[in-house]
mmCIF file of C-alpha atoms in Angstrom:
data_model
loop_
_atom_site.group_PDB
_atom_site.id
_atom_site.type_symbol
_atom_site.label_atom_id
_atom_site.label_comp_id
_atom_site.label_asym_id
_atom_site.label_seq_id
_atom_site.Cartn_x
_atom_site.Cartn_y
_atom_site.Cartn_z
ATOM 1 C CA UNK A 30 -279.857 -225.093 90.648
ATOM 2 C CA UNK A 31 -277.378 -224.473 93.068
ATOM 3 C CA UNK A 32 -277.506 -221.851 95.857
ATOM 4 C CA UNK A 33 -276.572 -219.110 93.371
ATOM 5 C CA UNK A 34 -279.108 -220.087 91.028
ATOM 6 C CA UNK A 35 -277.239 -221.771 88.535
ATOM 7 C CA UNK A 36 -277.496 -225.417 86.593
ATOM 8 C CA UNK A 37 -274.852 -227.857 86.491
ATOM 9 C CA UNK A 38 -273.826 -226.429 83.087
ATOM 10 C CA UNK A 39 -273.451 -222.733 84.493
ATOM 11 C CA UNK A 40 -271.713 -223.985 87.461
ATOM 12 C CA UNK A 41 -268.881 -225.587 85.360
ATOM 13 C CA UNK A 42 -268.310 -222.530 83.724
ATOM 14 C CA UNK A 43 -267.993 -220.440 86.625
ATOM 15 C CA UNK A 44 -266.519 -217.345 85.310
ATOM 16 C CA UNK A 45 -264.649 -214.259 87.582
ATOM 17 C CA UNK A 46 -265.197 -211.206 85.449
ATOM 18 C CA UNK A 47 -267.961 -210.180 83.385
ATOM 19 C CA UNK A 48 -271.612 -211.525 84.231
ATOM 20 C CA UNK A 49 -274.103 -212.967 81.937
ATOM 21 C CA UNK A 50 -277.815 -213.699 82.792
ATOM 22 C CA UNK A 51 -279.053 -217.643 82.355
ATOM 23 C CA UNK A 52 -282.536 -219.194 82.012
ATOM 24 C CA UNK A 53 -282.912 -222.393 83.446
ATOM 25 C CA UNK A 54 -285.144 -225.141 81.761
ATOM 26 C CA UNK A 55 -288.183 -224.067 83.922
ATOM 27 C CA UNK A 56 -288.091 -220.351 83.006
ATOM 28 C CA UNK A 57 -285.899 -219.238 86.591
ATOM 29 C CA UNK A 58 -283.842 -216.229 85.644
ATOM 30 C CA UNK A 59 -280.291 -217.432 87.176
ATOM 31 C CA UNK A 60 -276.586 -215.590 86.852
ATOM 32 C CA UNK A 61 -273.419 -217.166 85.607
ATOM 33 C CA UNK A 62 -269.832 -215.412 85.626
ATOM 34 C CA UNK A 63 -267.132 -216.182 83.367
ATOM 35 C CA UNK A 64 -263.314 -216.450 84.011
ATOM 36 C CA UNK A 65 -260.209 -216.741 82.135
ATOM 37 C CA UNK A 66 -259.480 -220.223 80.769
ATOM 38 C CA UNK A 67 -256.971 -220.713 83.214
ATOM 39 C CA UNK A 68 -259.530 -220.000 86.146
ATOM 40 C CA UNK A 69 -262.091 -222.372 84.903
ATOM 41 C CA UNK A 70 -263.176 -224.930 87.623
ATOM 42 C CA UNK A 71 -264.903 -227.969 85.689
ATOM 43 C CA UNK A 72 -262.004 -230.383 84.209
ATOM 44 C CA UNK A 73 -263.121 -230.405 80.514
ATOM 45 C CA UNK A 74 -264.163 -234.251 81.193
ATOM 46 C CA UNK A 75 -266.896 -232.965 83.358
ATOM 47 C CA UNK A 76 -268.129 -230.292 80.644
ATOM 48 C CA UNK A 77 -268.274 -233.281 78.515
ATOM 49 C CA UNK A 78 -269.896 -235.194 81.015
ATOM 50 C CA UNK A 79 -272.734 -232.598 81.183
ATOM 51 C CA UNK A 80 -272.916 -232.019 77.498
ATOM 52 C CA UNK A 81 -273.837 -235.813 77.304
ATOM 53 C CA UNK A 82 -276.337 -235.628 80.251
ATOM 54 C CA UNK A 83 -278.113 -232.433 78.810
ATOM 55 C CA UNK A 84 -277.243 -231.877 74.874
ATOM 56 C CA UNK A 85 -279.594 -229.135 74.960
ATOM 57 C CA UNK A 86 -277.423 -226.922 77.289
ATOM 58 C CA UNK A 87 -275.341 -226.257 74.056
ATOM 59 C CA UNK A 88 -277.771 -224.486 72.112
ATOM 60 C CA UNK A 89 -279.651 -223.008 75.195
ATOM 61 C CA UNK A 90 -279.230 -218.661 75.464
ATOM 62 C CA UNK A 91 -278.885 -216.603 78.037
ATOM 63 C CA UNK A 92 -281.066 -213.151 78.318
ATOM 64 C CA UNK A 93 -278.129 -212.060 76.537
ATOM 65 C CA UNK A 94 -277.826 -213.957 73.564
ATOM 66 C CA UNK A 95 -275.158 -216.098 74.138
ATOM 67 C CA UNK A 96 -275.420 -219.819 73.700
ATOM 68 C CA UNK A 97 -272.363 -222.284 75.501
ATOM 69 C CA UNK A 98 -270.598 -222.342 72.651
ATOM 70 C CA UNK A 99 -270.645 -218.256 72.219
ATOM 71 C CA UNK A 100 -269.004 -218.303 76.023
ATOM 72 C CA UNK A 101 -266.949 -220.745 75.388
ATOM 73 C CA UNK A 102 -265.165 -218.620 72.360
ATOM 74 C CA UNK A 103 -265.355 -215.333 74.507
ATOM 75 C CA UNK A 104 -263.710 -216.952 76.850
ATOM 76 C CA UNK A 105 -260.534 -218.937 75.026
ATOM 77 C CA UNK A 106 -262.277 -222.726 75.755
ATOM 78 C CA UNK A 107 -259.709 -225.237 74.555
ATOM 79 C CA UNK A 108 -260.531 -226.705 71.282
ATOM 80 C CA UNK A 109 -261.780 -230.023 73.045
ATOM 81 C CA UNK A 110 -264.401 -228.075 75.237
ATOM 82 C CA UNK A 111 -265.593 -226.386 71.793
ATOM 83 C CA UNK A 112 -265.056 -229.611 70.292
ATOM 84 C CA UNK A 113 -267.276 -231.478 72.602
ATOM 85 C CA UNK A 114 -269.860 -228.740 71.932
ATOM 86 C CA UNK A 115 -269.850 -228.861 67.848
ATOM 87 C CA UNK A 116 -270.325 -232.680 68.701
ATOM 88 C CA UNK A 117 -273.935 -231.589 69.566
ATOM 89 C CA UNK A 118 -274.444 -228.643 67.982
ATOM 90 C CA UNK A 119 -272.360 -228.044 64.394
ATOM 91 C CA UNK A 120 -274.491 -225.277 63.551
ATOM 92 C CA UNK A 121 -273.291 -223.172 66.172
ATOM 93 C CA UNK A 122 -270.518 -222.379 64.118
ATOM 94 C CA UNK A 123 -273.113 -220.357 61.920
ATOM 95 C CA UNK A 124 -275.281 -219.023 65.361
ATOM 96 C CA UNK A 125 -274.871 -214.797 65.855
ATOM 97 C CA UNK A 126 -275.374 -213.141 69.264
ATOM 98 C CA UNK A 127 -278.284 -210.871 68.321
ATOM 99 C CA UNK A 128 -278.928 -209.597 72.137
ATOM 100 C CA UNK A 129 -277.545 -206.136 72.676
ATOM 101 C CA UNK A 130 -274.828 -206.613 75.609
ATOM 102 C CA UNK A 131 -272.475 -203.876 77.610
ATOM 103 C CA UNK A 132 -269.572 -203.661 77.244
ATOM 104 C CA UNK A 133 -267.254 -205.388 80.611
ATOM 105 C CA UNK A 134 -266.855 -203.722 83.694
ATOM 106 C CA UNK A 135 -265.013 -200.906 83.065
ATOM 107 C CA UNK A 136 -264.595 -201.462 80.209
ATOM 108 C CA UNK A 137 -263.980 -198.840 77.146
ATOM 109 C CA UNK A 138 -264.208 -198.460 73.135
ATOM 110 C CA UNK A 139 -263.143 -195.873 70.447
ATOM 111 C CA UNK A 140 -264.756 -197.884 68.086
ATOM 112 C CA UNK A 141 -268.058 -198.579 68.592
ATOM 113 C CA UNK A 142 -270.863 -197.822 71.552
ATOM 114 C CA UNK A 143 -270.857 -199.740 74.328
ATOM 115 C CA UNK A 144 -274.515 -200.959 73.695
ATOM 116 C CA UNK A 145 -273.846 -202.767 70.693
ATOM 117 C CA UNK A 146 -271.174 -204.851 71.529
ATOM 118 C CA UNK A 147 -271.619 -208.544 70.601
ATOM 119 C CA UNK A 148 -274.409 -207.915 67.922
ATOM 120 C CA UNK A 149 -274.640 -210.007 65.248
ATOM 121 C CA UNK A 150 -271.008 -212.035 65.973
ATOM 122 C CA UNK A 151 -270.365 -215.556 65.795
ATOM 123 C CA UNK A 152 -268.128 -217.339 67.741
ATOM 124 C CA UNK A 153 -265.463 -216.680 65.994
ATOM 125 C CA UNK A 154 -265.986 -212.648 66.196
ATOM 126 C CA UNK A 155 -266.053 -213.561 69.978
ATOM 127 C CA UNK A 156 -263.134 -215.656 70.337
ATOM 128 C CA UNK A 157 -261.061 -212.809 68.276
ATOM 129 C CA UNK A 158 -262.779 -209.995 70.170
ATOM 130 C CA UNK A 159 -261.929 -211.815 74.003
ATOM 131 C CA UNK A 160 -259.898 -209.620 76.758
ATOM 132 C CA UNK A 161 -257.332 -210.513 77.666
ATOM 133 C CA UNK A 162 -256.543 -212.420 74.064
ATOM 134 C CA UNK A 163 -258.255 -216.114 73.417
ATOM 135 C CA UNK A 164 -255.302 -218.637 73.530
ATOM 136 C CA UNK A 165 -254.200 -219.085 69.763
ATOM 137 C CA UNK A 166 -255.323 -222.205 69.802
ATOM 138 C CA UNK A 167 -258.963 -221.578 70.474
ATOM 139 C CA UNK A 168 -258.941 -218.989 67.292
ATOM 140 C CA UNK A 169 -257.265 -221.679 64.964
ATOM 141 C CA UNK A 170 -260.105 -224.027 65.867
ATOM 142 C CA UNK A 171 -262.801 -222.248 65.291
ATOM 143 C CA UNK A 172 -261.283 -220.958 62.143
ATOM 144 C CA UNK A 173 -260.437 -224.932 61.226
ATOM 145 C CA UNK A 174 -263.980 -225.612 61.726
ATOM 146 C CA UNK A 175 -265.570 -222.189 59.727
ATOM 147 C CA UNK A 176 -263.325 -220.550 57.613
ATOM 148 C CA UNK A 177 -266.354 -218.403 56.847
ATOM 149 C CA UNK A 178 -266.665 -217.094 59.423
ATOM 150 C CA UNK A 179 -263.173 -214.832 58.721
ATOM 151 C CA UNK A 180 -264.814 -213.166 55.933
ATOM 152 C CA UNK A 181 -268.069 -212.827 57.698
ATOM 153 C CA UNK A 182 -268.990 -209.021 59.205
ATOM 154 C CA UNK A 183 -271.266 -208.612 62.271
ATOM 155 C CA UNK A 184 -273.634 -205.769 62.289
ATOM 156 C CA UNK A 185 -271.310 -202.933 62.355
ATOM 157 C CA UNK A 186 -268.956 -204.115 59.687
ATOM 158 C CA UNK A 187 -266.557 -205.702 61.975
ATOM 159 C CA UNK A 188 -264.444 -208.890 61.096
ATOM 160 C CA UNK A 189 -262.946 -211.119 63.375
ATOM 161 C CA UNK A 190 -259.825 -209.598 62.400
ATOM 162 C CA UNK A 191 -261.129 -205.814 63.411
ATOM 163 C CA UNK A 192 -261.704 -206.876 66.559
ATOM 164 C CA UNK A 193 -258.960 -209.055 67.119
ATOM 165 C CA UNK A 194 -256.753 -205.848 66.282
ATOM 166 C CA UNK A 195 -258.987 -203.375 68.414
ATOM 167 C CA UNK A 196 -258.550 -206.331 71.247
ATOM 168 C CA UNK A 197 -254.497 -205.913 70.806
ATOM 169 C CA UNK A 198 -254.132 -209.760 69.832
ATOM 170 C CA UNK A 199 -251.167 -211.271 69.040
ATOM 171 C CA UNK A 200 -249.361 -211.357 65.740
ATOM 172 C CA UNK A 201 -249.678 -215.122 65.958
ATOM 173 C CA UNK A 202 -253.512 -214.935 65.985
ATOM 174 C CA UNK A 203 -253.414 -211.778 63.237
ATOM 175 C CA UNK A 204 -251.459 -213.949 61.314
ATOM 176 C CA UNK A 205 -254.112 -216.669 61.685
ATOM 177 C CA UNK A 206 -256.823 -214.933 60.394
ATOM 178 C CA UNK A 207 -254.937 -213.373 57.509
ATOM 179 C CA UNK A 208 -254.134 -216.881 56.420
ATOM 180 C CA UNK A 209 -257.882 -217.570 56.244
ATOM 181 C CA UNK A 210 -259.470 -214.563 54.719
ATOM 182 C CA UNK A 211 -255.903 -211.689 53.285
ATOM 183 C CA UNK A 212 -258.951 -209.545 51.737
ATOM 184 C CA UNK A 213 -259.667 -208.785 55.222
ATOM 185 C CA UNK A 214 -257.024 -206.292 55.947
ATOM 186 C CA UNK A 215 -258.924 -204.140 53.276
ATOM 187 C CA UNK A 216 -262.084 -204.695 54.349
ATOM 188 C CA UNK A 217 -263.808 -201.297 56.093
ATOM 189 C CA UNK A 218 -266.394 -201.389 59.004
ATOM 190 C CA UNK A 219 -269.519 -199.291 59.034
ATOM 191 C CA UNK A 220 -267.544 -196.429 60.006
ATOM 192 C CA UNK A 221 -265.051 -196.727 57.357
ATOM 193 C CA UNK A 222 -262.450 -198.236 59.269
ATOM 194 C CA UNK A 223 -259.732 -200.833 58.639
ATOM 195 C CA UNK A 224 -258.485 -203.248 60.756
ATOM 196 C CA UNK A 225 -255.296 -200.383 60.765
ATOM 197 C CA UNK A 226 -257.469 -197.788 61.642
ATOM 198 C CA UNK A 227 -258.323 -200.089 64.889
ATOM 199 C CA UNK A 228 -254.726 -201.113 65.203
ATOM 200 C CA UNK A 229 -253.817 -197.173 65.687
ATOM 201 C CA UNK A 230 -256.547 -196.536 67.874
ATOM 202 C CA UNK A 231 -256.010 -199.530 70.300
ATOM 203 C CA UNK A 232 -252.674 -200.961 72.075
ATOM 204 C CA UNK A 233 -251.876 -203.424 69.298
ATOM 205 C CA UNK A 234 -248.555 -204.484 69.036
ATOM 206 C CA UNK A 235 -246.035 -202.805 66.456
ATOM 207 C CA UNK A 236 -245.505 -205.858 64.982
ATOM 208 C CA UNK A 237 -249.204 -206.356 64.069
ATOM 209 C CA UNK A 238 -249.268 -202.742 62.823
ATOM 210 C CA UNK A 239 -246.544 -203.512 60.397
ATOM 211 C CA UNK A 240 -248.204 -206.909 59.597
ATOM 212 C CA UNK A 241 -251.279 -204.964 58.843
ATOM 213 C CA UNK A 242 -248.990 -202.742 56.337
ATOM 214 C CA UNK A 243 -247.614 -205.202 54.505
ATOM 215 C CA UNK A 244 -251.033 -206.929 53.913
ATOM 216 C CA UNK A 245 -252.054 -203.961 52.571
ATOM 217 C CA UNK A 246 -250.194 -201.098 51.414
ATOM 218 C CA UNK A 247 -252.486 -198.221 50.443
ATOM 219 C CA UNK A 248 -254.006 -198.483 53.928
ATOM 220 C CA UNK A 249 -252.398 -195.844 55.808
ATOM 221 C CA UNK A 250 -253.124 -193.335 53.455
ATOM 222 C CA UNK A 251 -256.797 -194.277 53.031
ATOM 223 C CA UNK A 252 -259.390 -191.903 55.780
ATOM 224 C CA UNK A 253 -261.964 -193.405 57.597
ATOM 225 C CA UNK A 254 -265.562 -192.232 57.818
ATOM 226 C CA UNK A 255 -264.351 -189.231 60.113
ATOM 227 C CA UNK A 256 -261.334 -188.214 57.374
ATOM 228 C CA UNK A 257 -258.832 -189.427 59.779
ATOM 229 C CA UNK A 258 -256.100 -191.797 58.513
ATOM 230 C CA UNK A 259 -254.366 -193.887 60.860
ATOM 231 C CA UNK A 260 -251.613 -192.049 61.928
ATOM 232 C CA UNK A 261 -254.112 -189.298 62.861
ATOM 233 C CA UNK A 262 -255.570 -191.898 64.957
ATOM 234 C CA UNK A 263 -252.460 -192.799 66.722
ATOM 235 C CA UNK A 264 -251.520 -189.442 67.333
ATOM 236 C CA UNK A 265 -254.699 -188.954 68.959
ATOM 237 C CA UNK A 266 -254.676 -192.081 70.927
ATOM 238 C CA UNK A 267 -251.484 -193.093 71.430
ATOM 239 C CA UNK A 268 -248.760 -190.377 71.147
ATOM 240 C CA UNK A 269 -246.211 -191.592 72.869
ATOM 241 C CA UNK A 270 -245.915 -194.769 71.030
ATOM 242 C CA UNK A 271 -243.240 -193.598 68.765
ATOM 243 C CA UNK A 272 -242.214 -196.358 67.001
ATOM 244 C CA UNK A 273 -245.953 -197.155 66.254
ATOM 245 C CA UNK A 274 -246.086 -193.282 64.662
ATOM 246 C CA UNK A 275 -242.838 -193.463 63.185
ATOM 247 C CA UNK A 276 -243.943 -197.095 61.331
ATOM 248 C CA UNK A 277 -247.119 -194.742 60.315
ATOM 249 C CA UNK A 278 -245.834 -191.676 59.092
ATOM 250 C CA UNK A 279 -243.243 -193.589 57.076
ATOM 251 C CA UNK A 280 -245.831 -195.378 55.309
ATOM 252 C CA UNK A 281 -248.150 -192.932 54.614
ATOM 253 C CA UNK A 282 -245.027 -190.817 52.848
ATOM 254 C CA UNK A 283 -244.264 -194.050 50.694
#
């Protein structure tokens, strides 16, 4: 362990942003911090390099759930880091955070309680869910690799896709995930939601909005749980995005 208390592994994935707890081998409590992909210090030869020494570091979890290959999708890995992980581990694919985890400093939701953020999602719900946005590439691997996983909820109804939306992704990621599983822009959370509910509550693109339209028409005028359709939401949440409301109101009329 290093000074900071954390293994070769957790030192190669030195993170600056949110925190997550690590138990060593021996049972020492230790604390790792994530960064954006772009931040990362280890060259991904040297997380291969550590893989090899210790395969077990893949499937290891922190005190809050999350295996390597859970932070690696949270945190846009490129596909040869994840790669190098599956090598090891192929189930991972399939493995669900089940440890209840905050939401990031400062962080926010109109969607769901802070305290339940990360349940039951796979990698994939991670990658899709990451702020700021997993590179496109990361998404389209782990989609590649588990197309399940697109049609897959976690424990509040959420798809990838939901979160992606709520996460204000890209319409080149959207579009990735609509590819894999179209039934999913109909598909409601536990709160009755669609992923254009989200897209009105969140800062999602106008272009995703209308991609979310024409996937499926009848969603604006369907309510969520609360009886609000989405432009209710977007009036609520975002009312000076006028072309969002405008897009909205004209659909909901059609």
């Amino acid at each position: 362990l290093t000074a900071h208390m954390r293994t070769p592994a957790g030192e190669a994935c030195t993170w600056d942003g949110a925190s997550f707890s690590w138990q060593s081998p021996d049972g020492v409590k230790c604390s790792i911090l994530n960064s954006p992909p772009s931040q990362r210090i280890a060259t991904d030869e040297v997380v291969s390099s550590l893989i090899e020494a210790y395969p077990k570091a893949v499937e290891s979890r922190t005190t809050d759930g999350h295996n390597a290959l859970h932070i690696g999708a949270l945190t846009g890995a490129p596909p040869s880091v994840l790669s190098a992980m599956l090598a090891v581990y192929p189930i991972g694919l399939q493995q669900r955070v089940w440890r209840i985890t905050p939401l990031p400093r400062g962080g926010t939701s109109n969607h769901y309680p802070s305290d339940v953020l990360g349940v039951g999602q796979l990698p994939l719900h991670l990658a899709a869910s990451a702020h700021p946005p997993a590179p496109l590439e990361t998404v389209a691997y782990l989609l590649a690799q588990y197309p399940q996983g697109a049609s897959t909820p976690d424990s509040v109804g959420n798809l990838p896709l939901h979160l992606a939306v709520h996460s204000a992704a890209p319409l080149s990621t959207i579009e990735q995930l609509l590819a894999t599983h179209p039934e999913g822009a109909a598909h409601t959370d536990n709160q009755g939601r669609l992923p254009l509910h989200l897209a009105a509550l969140s800062s999602a693109p106008l272009e995703v909005v209308e991609r979310l339209i024409v996937a499926y028409p009848e969603g604006p005028s369907l309510r969520d749980g609360d009886g609000a359709r989405a432009v209710h939401l977007a009036v609520q949440q975002r009312p000076h995005d006028l072309d969002v409301l405008r897009v909205l109101t004209n659909a909901n009329a059609a």
